[in-house]
Coordinates of N, CA and C in Angstrom, one line a residue:
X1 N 245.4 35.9 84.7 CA 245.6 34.8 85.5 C 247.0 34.8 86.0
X2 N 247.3 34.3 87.4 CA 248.6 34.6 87.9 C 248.9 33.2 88.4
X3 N 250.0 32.8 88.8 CA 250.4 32.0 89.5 C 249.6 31.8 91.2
X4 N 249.4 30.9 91.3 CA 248.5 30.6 92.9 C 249.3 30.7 93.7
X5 N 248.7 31.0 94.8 CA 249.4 31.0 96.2 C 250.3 29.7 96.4
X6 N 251.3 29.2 96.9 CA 251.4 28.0 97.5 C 252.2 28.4 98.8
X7 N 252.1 27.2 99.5 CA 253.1 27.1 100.7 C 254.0 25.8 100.5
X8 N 255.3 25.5 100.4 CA 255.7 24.3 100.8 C 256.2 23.8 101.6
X9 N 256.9 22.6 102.2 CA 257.0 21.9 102.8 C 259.0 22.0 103.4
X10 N 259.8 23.1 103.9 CA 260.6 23.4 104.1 C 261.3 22.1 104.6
X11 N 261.1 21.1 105.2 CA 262.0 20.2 105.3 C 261.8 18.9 104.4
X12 N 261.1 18.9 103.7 CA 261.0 17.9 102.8 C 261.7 17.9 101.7
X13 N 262.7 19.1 101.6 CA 264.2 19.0 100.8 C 264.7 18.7 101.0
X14 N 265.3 17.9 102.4 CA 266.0 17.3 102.8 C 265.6 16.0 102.7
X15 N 264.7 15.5 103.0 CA 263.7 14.3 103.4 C 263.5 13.8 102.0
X16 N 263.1 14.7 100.7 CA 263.1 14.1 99.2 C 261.4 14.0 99.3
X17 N 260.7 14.4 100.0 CA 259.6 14.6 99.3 C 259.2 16.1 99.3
X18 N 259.6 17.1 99.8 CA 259.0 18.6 99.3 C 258.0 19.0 98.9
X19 N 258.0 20.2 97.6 CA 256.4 20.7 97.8 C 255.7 19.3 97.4
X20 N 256.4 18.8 95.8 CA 255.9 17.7 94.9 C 254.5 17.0 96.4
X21 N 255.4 16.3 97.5 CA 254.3 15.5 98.5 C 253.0 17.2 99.2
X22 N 253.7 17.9 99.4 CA 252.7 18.7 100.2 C 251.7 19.0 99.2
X23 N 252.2 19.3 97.5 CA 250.9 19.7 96.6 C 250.7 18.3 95.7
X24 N 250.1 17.7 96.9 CA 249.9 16.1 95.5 C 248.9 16.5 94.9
X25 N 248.4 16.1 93.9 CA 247.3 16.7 92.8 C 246.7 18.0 93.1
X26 N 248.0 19.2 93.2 CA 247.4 20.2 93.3 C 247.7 21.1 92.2
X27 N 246.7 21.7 91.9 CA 247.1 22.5 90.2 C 246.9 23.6 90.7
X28 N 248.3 24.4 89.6 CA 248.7 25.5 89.3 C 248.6 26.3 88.2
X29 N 248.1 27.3 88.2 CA 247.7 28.3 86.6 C 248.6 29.5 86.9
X30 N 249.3 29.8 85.6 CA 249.9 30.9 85.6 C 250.0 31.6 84.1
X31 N 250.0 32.5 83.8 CA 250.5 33.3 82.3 C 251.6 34.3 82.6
X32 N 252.0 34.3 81.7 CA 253.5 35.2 81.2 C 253.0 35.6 79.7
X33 N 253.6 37.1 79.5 CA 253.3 37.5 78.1 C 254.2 38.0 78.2
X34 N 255.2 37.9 77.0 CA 256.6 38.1 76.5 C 256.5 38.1 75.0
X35 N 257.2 39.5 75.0 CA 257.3 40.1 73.4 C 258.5 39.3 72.2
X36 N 257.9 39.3 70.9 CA 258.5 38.7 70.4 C 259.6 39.0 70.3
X37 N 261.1 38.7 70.6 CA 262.8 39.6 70.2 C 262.9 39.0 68.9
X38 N 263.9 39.0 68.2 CA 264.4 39.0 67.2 C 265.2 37.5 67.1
X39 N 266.0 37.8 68.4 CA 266.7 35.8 69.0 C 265.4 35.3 69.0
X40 N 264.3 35.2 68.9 CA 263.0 34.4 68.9 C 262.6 33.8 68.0
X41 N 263.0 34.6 66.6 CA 262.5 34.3 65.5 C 263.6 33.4 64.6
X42 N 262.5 32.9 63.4 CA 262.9 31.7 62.9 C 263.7 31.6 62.0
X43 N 264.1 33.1 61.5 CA 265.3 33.0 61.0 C 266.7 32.8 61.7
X44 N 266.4 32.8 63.1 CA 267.7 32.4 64.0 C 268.0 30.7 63.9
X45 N 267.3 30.1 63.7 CA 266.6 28.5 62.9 C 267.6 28.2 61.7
X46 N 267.7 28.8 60.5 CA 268.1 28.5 59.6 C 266.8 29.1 58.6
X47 N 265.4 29.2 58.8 CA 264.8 29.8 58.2 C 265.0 31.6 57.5
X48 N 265.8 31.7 56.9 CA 266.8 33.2 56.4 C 265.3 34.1 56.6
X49 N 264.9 35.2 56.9 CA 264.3 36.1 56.7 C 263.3 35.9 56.8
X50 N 262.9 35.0 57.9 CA 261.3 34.6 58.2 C 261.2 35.3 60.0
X51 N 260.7 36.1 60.0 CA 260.8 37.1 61.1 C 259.6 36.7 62.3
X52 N 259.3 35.6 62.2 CA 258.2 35.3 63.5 C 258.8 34.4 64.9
X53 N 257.8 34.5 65.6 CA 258.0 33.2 66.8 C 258.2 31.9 65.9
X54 N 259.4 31.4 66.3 CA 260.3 30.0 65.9 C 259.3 29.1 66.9
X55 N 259.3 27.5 66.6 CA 259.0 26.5 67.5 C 260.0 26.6 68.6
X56 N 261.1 26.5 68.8 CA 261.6 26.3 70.0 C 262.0 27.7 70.3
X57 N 261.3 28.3 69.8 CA 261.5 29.8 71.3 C 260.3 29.6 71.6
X58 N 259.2 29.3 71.5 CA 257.7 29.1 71.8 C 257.9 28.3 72.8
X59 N 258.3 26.8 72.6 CA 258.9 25.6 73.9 C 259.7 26.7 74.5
X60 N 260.6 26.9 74.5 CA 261.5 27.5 75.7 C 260.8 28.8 76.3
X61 N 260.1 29.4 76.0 CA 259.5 30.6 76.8 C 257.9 29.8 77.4
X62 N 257.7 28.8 77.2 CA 256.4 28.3 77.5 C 257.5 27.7 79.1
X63 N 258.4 26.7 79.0 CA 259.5 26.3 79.8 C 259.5 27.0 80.9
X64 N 260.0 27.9 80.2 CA 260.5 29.5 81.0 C 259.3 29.9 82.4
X65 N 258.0 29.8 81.5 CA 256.7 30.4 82.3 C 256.1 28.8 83.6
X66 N 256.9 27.5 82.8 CA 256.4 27.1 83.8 C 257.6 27.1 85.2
X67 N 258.6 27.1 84.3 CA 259.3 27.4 85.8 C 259.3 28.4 86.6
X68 N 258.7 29.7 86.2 CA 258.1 30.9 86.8 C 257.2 30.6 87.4
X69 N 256.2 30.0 87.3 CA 254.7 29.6 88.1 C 255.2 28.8 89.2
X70 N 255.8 27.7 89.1 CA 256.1 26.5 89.7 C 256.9 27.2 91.8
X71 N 258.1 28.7 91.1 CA 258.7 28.4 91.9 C 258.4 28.2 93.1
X72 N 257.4 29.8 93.2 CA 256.7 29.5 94.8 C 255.8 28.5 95.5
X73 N 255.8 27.3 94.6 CA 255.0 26.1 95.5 C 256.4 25.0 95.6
X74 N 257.4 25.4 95.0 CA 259.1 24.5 95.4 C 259.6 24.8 96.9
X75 N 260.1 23.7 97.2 CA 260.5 23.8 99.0 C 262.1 24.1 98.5
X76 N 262.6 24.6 99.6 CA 264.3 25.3 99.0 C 264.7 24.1 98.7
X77 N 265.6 24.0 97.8 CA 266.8 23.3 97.1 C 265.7 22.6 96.4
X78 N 264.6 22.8 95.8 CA 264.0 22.0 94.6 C 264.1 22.6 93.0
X79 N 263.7 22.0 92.3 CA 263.8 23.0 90.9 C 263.1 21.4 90.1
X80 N 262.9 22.0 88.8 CA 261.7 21.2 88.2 C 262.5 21.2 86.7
X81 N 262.6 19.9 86.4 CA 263.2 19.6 84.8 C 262.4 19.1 83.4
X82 N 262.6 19.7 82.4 CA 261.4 19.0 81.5 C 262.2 17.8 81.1
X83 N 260.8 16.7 80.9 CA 261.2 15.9 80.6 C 260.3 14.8 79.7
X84 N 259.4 15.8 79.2 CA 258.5 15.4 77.4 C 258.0 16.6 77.3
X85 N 257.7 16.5 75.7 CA 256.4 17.5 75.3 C 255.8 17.1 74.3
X86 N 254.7 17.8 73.8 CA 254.2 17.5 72.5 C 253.3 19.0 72.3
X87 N 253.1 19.7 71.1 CA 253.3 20.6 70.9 C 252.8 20.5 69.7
X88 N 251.7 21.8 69.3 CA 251.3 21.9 68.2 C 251.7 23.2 68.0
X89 N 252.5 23.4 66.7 CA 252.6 25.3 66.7 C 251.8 25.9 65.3
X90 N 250.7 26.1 65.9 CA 249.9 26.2 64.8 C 249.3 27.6 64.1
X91 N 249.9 28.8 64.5 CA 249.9 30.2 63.9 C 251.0 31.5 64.3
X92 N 251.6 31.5 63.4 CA 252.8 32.5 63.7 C 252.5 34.1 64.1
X93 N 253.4 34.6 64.8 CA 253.5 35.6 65.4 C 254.7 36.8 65.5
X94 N 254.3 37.8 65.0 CA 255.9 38.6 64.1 C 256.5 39.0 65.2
X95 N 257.6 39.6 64.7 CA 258.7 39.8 66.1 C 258.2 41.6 66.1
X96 N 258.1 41.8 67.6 CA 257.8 42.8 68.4 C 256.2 42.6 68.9
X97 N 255.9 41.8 68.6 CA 254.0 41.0 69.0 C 253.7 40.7 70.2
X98 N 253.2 40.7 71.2 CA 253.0 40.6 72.4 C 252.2 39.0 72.3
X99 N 252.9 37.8 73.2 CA 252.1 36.4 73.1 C 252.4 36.5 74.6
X100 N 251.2 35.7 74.9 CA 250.4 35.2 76.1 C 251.0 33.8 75.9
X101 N 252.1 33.1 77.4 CA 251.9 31.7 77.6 C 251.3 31.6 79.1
X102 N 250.0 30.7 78.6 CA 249.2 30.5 79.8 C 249.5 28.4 79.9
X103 N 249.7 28.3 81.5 CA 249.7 27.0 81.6 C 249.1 26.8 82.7
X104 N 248.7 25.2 82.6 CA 248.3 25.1 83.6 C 249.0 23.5 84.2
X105 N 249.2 23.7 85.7 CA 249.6 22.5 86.0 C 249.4 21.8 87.2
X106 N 249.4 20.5 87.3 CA 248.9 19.2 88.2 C 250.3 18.6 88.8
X107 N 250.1 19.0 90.0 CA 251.8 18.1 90.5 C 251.1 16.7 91.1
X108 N 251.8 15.7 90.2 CA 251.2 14.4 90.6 C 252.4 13.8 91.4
X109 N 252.7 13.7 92.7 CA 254.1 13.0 93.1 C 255.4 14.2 92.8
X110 N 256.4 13.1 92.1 CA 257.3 14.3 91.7 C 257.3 14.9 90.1
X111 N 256.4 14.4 89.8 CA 255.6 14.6 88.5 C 254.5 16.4 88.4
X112 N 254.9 16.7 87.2 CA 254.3 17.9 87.0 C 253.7 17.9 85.9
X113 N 252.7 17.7 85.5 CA 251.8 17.7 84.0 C 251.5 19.1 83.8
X114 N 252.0 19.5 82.9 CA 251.3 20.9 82.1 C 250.5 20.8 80.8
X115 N 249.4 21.8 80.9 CA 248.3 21.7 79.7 C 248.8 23.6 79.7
X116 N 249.2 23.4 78.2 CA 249.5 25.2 77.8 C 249.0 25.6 76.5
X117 N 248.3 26.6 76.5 CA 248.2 27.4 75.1 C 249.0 28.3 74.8
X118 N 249.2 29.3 74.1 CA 250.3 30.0 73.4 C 248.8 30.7 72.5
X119 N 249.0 32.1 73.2 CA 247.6 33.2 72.5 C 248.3 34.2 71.8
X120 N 248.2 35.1 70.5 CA 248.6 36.0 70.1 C 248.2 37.0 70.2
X121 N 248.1 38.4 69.8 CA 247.6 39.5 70.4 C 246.5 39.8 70.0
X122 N 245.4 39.2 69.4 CA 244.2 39.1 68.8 C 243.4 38.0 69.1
X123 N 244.3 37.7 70.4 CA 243.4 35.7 70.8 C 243.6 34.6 69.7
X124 N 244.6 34.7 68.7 CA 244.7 33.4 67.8 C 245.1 32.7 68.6
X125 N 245.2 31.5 68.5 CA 245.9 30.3 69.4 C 247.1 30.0 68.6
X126 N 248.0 30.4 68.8 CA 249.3 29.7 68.4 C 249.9 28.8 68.3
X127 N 249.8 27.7 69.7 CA 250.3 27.2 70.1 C 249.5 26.3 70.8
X128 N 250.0 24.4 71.3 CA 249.5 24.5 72.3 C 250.3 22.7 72.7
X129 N 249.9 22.2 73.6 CA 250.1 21.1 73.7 C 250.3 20.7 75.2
X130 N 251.2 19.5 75.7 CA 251.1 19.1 77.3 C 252.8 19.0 77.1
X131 N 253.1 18.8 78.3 CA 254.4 19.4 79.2 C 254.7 18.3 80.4
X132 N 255.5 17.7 80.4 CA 256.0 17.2 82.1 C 257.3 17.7 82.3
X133 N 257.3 18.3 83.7 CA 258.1 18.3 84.0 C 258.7 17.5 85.5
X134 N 259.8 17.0 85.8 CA 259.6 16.2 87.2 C 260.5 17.7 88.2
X135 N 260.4 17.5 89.6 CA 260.6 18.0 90.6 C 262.1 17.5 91.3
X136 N 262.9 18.1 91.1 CA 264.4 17.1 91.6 C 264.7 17.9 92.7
X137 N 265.6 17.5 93.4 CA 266.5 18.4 94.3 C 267.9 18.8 93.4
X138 N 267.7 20.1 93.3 CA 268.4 20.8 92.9 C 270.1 20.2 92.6
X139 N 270.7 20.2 94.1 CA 272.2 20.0 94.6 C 272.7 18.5 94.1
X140 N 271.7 17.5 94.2 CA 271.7 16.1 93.7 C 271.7 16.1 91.9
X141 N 271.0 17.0 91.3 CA 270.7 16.9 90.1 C 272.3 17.5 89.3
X142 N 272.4 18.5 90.4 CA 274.1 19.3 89.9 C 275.1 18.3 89.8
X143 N 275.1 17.5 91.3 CA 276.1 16.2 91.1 C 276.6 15.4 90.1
X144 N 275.5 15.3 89.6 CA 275.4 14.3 88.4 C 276.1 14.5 87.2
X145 N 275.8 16.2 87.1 CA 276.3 16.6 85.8 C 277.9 16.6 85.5
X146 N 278.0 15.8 84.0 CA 279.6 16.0 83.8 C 280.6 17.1 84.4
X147 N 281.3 17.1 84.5 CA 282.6 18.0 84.6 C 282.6 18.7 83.4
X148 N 282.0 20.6 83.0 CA 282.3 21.0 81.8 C 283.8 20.8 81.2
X149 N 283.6 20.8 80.0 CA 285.4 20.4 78.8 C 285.2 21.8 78.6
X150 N 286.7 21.9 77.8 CA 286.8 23.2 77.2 C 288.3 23.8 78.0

């Protein structure tokens, strides 16, 4: 399963409605399969010598896959931020394992709902849960951000 075609709405980055208005409840399916590294695993956690897919490398490469799917239906200067999840991680996966993140998603407005499983290399389900992410303008969102310290 790949990411769908989209087209977006090239001046509606300026205007503030973008693809989000051009794909109103239009859903998008995509998978990414990405091998387990070693920064993945759960001893990078504090778990010492537990060598599988960690919870939050699962969240962040599930993340990862939906901002990969998403981009070609974004109008320029958009990008998409998470902003809940819920998340079951329900069977581990050793480091060098090949996992499937397959998602699927609904742009409602500037709203992005994701429904994602997390498959292991034998079809276990690993993983699974829902996802929003909203749709910002990029340059506005940067604004915002503190002045790094340091």
């Amino acid at each position: 399963m790949g990411a769908s075609d989209g087209s977006s709405d090239p001046a509606g980055a300026a205007g503030g409605a973008g693809a989000a208005a051009a794909g109103q409840g239009r859903r998008v399916e995509g998978e990414r399969t990405r091998v387990v590294r070693e920064d993945d695993c759960a001893t990078r956690w504090g778990n010492e010598g537990l060598m599988v897919l960690s919870t939050p490398a699962m969240l962040g490469l599930m993340e990862q896959t939906c901002v990969e799917v998403l981009a070609p239906v974004l109008a320029d200067g958009e990008m998409t931020v998470g902003v809940g999840v819920t998340l079951t991680h329900a069977a581990a996966a050793g480091c060098g394992e090949p996992v499937a993140y397959r998602v699927a998603l609904t742009v409602v407005g500037r709203d992005v709902d994701v429904d994602f499983t997390v498959v292991g290399p034998t079809g276990t389900v690993l993983g699974h849960g829902s996802h929003r992410r909203r749709v910002v303008d990029r340059a506005a969102f940067l604004r915002r951000l503190p002045p790094p310290t340091g």
